[in-house]
Coordinates of C-alpha atoms (C1' of nucleotides) in Angstrom, one line a residue:
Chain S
X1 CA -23.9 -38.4 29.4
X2 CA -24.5 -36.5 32.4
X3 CA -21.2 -34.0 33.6
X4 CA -20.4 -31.2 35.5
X5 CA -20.6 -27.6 34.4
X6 CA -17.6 -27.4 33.8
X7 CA -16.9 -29.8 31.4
X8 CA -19.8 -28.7 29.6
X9 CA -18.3 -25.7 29.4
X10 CA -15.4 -27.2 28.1
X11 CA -17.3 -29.5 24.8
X12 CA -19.1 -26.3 24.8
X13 CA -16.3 -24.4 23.9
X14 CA -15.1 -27.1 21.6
X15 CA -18.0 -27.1 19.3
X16 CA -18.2 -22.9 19.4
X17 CA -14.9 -23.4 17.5
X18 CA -16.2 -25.5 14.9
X19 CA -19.6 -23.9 14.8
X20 CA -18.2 -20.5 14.8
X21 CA -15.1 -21.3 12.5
X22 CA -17.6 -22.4 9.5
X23 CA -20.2 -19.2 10.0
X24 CA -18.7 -16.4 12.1
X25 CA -20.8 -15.0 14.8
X26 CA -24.0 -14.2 12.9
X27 CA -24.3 -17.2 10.8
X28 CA -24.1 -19.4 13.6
X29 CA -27.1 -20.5 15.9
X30 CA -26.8 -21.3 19.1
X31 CA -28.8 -24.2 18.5
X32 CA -26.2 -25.5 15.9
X33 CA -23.5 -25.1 18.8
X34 CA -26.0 -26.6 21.3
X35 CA -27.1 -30.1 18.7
X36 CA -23.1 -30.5 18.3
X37 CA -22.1 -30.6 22.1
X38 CA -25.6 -33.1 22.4
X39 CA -27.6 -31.0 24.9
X40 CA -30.5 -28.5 24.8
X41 CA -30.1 -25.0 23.2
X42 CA -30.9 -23.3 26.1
X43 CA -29.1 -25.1 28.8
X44 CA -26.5 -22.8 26.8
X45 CA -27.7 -20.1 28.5
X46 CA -26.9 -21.2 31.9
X47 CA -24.0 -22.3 31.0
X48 CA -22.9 -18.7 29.6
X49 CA -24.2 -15.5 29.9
X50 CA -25.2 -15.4 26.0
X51 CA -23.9 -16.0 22.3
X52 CA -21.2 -13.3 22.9
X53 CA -20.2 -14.7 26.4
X54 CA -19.4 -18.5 23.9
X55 CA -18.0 -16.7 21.0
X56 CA -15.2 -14.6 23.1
X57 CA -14.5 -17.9 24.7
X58 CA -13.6 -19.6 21.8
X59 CA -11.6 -17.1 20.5
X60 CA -9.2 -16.9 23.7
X61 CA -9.2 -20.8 23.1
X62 CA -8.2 -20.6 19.6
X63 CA -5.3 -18.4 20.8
X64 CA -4.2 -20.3 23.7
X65 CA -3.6 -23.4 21.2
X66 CA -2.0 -21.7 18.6
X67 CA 0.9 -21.4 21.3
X68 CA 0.5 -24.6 22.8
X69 CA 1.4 -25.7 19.3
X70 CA 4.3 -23.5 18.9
X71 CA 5.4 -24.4 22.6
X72 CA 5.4 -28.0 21.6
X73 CA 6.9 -28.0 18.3
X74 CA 9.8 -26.0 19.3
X75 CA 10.5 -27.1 23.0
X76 CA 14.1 -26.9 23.6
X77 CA 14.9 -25.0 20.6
X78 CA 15.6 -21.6 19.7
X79 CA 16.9 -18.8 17.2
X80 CA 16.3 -20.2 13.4
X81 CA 15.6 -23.8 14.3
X82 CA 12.4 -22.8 16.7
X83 CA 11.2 -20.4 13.9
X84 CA 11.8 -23.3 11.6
X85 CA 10.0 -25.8 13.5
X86 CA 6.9 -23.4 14.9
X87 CA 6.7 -22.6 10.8
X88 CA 6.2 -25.9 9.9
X89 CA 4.3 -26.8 12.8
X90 CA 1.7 -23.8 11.7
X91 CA 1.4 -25.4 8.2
X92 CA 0.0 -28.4 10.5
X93 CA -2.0 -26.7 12.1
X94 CA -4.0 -24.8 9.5
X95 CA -4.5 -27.9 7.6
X96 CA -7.7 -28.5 9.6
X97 CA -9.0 -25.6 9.2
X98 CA -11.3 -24.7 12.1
X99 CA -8.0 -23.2 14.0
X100 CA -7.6 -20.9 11.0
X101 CA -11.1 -19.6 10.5
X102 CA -11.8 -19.2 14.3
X103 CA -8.8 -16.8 14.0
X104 CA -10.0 -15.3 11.2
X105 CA -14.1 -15.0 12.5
X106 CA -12.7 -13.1 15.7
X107 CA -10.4 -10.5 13.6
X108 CA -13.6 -9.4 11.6
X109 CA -15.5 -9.8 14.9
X110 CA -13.4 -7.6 16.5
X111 CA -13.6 -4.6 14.3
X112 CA -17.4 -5.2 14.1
X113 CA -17.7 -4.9 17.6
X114 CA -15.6 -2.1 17.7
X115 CA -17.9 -0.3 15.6
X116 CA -20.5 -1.5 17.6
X117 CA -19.3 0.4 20.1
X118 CA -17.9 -2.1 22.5
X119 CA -14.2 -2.9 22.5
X120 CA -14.2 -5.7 25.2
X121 CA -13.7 -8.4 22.7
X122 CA -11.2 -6.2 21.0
X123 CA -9.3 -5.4 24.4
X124 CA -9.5 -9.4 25.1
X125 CA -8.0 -10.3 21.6
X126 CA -5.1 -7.8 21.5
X127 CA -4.0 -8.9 24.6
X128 CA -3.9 -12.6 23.8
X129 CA -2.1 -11.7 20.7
X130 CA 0.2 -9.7 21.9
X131 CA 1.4 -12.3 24.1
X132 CA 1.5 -15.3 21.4
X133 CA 3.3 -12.7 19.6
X134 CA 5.8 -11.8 22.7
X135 CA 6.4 -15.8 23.7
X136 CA 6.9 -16.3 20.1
X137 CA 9.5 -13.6 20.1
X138 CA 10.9 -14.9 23.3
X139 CA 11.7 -18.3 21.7
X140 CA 12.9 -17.0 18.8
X141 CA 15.6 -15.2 20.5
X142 CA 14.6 -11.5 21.0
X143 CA 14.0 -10.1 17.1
X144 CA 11.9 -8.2 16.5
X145 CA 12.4 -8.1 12.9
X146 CA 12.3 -11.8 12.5
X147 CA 8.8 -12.4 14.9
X148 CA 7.2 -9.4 12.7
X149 CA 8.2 -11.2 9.7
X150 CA 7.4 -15.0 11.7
X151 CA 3.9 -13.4 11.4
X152 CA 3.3 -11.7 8.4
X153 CA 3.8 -14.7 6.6
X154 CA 1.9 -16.6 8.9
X155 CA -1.0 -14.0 8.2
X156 CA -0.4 -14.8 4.1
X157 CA -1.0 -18.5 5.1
X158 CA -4.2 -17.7 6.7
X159 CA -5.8 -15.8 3.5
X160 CA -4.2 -18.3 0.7
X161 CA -5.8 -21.1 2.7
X162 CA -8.8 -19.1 3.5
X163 CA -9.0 -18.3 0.3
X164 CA -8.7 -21.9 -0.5
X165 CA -5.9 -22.4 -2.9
X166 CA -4.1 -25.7 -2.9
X167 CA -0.8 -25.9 -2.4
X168 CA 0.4 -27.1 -5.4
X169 CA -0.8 -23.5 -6.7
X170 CA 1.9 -21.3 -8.0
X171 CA 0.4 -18.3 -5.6
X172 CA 2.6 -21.1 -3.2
X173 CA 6.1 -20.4 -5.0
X174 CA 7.2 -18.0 -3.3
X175 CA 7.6 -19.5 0.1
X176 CA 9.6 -22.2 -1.8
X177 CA 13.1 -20.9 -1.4
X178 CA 12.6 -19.1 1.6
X179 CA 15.3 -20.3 4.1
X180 CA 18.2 -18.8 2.1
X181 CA 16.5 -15.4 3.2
X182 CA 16.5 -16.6 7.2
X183 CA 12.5 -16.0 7.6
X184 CA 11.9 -19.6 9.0
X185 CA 8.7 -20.7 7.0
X186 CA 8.2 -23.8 5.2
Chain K
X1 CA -32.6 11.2 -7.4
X2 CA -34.1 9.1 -9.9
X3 CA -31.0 7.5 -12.1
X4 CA -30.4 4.5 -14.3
X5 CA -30.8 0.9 -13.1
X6 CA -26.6 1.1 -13.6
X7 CA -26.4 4.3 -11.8
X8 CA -28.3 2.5 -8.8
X9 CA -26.0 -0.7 -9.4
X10 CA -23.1 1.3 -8.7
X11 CA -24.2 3.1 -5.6
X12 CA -25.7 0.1 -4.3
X13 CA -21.9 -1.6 -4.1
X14 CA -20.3 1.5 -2.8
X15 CA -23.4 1.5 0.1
X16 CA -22.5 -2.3 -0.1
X17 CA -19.1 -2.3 0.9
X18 CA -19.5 0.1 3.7
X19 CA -22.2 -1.8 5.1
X20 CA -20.5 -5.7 4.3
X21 CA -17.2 -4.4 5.6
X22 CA -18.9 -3.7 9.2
X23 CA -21.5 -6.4 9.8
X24 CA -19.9 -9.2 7.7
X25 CA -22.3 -10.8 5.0
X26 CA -24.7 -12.7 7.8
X27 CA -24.4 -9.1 10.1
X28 CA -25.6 -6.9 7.6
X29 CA -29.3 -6.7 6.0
X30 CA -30.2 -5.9 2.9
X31 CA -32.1 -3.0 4.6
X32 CA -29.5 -1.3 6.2
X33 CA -27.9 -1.5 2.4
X34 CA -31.2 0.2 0.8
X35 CA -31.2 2.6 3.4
X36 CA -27.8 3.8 2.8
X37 CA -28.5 4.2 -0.9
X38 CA -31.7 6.0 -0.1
X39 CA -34.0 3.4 -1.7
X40 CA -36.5 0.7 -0.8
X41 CA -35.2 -2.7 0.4
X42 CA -36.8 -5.0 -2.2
X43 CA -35.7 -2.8 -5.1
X44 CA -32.7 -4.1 -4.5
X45 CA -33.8 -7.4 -5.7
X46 CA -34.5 -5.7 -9.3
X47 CA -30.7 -4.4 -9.1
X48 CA -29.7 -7.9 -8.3
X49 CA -30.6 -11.4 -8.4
X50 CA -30.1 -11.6 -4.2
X51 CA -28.1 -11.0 -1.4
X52 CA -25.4 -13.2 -2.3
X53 CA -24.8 -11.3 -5.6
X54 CA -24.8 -7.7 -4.0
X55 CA -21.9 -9.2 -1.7
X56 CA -20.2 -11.0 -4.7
X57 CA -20.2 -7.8 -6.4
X58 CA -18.9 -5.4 -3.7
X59 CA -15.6 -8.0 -3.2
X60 CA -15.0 -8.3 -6.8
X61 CA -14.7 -4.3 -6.6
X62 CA -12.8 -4.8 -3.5
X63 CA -9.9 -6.1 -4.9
X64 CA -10.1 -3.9 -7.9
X65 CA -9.8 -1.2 -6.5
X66 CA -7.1 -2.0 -4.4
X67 CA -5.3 -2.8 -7.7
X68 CA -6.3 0.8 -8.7
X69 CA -4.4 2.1 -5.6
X70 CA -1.7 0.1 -6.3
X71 CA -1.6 1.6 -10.1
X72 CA -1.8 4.8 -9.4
X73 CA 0.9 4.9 -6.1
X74 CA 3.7 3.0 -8.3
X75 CA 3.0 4.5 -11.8
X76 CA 6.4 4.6 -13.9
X77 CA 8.4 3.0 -11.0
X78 CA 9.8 -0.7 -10.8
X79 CA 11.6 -2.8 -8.3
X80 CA 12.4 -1.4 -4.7
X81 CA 11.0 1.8 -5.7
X82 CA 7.5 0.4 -6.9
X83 CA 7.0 -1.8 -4.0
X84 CA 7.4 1.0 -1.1
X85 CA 5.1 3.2 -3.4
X86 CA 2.1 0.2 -3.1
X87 CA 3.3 -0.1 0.1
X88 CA 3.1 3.5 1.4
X89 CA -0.5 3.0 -0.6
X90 CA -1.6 0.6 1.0
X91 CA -1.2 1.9 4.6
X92 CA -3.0 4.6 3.5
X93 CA -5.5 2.6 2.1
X94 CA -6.6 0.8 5.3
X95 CA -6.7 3.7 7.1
X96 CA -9.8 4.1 6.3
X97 CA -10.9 0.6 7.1
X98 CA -13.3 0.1 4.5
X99 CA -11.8 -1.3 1.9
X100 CA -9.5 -3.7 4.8
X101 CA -12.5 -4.5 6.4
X102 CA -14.4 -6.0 3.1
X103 CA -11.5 -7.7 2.3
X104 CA -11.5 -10.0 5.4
X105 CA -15.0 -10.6 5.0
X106 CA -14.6 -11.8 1.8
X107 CA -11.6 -14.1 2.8
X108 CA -14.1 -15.6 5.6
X109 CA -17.0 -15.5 3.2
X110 CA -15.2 -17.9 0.9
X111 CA -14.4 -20.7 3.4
X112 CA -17.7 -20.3 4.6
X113 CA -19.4 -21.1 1.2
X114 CA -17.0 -23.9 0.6
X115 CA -18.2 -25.8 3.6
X116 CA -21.6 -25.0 2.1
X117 CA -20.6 -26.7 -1.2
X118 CA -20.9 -23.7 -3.5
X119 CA -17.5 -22.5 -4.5
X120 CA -18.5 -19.8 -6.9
X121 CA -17.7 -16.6 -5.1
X122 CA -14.2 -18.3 -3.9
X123 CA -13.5 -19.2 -7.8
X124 CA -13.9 -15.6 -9.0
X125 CA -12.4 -14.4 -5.2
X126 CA -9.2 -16.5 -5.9
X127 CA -8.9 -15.4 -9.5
X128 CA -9.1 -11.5 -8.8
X129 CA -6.5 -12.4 -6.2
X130 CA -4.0 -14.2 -8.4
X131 CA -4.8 -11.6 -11.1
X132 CA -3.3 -8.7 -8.7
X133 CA -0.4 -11.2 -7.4
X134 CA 0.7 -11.3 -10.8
X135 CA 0.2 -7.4 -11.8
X136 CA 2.0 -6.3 -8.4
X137 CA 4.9 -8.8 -9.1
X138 CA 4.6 -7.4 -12.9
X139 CA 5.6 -4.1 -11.3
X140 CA 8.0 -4.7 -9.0
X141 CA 10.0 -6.6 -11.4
X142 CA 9.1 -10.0 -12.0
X143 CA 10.4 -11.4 -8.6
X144 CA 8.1 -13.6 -6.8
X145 CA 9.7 -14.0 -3.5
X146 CA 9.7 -10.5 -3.1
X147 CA 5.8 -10.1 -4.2
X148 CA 5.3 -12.9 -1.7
X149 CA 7.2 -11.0 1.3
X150 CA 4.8 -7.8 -0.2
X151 CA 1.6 -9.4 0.3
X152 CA 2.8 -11.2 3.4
X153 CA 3.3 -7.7 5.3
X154 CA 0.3 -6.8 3.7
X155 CA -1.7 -9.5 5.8
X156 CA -0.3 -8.4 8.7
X157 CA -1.2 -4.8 8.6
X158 CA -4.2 -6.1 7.9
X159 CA -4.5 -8.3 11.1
X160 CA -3.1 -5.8 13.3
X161 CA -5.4 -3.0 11.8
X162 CA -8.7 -5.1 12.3
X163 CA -7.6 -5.6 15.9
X164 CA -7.1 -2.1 16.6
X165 CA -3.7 -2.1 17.4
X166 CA -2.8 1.9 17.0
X167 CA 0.1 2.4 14.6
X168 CA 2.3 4.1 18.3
X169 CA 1.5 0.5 19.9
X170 CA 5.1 -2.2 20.2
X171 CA 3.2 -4.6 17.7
X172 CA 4.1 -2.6 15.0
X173 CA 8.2 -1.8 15.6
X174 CA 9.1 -5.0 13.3
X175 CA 8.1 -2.7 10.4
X176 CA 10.2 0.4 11.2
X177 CA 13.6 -0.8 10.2
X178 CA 12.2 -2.9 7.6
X179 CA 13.8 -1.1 4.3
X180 CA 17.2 -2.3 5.3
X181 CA 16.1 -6.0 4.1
X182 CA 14.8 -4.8 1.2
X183 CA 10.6 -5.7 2.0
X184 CA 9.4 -2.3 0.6
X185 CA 7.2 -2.0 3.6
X186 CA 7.3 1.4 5.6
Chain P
dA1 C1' -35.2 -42.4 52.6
dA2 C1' -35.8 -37.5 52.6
dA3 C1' -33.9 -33.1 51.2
dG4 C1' -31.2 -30.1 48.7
dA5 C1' -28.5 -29.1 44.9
dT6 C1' -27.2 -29.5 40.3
dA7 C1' -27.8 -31.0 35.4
dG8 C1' -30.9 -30.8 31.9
dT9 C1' -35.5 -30.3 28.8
dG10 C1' -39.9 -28.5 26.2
dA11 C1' -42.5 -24.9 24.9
dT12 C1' -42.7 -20.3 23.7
dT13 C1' -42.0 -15.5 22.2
dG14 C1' -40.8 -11.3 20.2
dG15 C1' -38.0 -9.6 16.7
dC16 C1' -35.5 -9.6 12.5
dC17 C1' -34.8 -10.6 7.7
dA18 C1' -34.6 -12.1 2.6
dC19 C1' -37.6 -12.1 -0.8
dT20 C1' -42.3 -11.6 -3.6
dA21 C1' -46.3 -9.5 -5.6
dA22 C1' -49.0 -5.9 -6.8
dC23 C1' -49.2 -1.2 -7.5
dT24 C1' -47.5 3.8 -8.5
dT25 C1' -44.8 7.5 -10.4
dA26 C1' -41.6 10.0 -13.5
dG27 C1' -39.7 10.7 -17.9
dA28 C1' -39.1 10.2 -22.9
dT29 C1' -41.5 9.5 -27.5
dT30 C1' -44.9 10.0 -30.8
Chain I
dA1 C1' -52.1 15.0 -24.5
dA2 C1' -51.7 10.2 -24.7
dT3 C1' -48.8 6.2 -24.3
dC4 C1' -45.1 3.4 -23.3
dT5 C1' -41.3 2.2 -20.5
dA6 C1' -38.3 2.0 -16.8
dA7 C1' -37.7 3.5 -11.8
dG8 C1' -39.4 3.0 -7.6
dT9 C1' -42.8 2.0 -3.5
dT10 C1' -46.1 -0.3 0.0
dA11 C1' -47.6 -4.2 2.1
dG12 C1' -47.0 -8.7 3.3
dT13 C1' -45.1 -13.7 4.2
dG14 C1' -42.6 -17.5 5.8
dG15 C1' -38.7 -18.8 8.3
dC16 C1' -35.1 -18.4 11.6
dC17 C1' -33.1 -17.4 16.1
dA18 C1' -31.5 -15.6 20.9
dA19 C1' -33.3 -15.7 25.1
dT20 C1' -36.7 -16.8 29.0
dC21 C1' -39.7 -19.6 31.9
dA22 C1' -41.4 -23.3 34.1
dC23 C1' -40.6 -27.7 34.6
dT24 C1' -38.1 -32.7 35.2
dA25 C1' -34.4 -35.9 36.3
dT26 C1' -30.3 -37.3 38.6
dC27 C1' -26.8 -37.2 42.0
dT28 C1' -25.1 -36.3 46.8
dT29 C1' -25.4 -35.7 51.6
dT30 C1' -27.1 -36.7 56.0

DNA sequence: AAAGATAGTGATTGGCCACTAACTTAGATT
DNA sequence: AATCTAAGTTAGTGGCCAATCACTATCTTT
């Protein structure tokens, strides 16, 4: 029962995701994060600074493993084949959901707290993407037009799964016969 | 200042969508809504049943009017032509983050109320969504790989927007010579 | 075994917020 | 001018929630 901050930190972080992934900042109490790790709400609080100090934290997490995926499904491959493989490992990966929405929660977080007046989270996030976007780049093989497109349909997964339609829906067909064109999904 | 209860219903989703786009569903209060309207926070609940249905409301018009856009950029065009017209639109239309910002509260709104068990809002959500799918793919010419690469890009802008990436940053060079594969974006 | 450090809890608080109930005002109709 | 109706307000309530404080339990070191 009993472990070290750090590995607190760690569950903590884990159960942020879920917590956070299901009801975005707001709509999530630290005491919902806190009865999912097992430990006291406000031992949360010395664990992090504050609510913000968890959410940003779980964001750079979510990030971070959307790579290692990547990194693992395409390890020793490169050009169309890695595209291929990261494509169909993101399908896996968005399957269970809680990746996705984290994702999702900190892109509308960000511009909230942009508004807000603070851009730290912001600054944070475009960093982290920017590089998942650059090693993603890298792998493929230097295109630029062929990452940017790697990710825009990426970004259409997100909302049709979001948006929760199956995929036998016909709002899927059009990533059917999508090799022929060289864009690496499905 | 005093107008019909359908006069009121219609400023209160125009106040709605500012205020939803900013703070999310949980972030924003009903008073902040009132208060942009310029009217007391439980007359709101004459207008509308609750919360829930003031936010239901301002994402159905959401995507409406995004079709409306969409109408008016591509009127009397069709294939290539039509779909850099919406597209063109459409950067425009985030510009001014409103409209971009509601709809990715609405797409995190929806998973959110799934895991709560009511699916209502992501019923009507998905059907308003299929409904411009199909119009946009109507006018650029029946093609639904190509209205599938469309709304793809789409996503994206809309990612990189609500992260603040300005439109000089790297992020966005995929896009420039993007006409020459025949996307209709930029 | 004593002492110091680190992990963890219970009780509380001040503030916000969705929603209700009861009342008031403005405009049209007779 | 009186009346009816629809627009709008003031006051209040119960519930939730982030953060703090003061405290306890467990491990480690000497």
């Amino acid at each position: 029962m009993r472990m070290s901050a750090e590995e607190r930190r760690e569950s903590v972080i884990r159960a942020a995701m879920i917590e956070f992934a299901r009801g975005g900042y707001r709509g999530t109490s630290t005491e919902a994060i806190a009865r999912r790790v097992g430990v006291s709400q406000p031992y949360l609080f010395r664990l992090f600074p504050g609510k913000q100090a968890i959410f940003t934290a779980a964001a750079e997490r979510c990030i971070e493993e959307t790579w290692r995926v990547f990194d693992e499904a395409s390890e020793g491959l490169t050009g169309e084949a890695a595209a291929e493989a990261m494509s169909e490992a993101y399908m896996g990966l968005v399957e269970d959901r809680e990746q996705l929405m984290m994702q999702m929660q900190l892109y509308v977080s960000v511009f909230a707290s942009r508004v807000a007046g603070e851009d730290e989270i912001g600054e944070a996030a475009r960093q982290s993407w920017e590089r998942l976007f650059e090693r993603v780049r890298e792998r493929i093989g230097g295109d630029v037009n062929g990452t940017t497109e790697f990710f825009a349909y990426g970004m259409l997964i997100n909302t049709l799964v979001a948006l929760g339609f199956p995929r036998e829906h016909r709002i899927w067909d059009g990533f059917d016969k999508h090799g022929e064109q060289g864009d690496g999904v499905e």
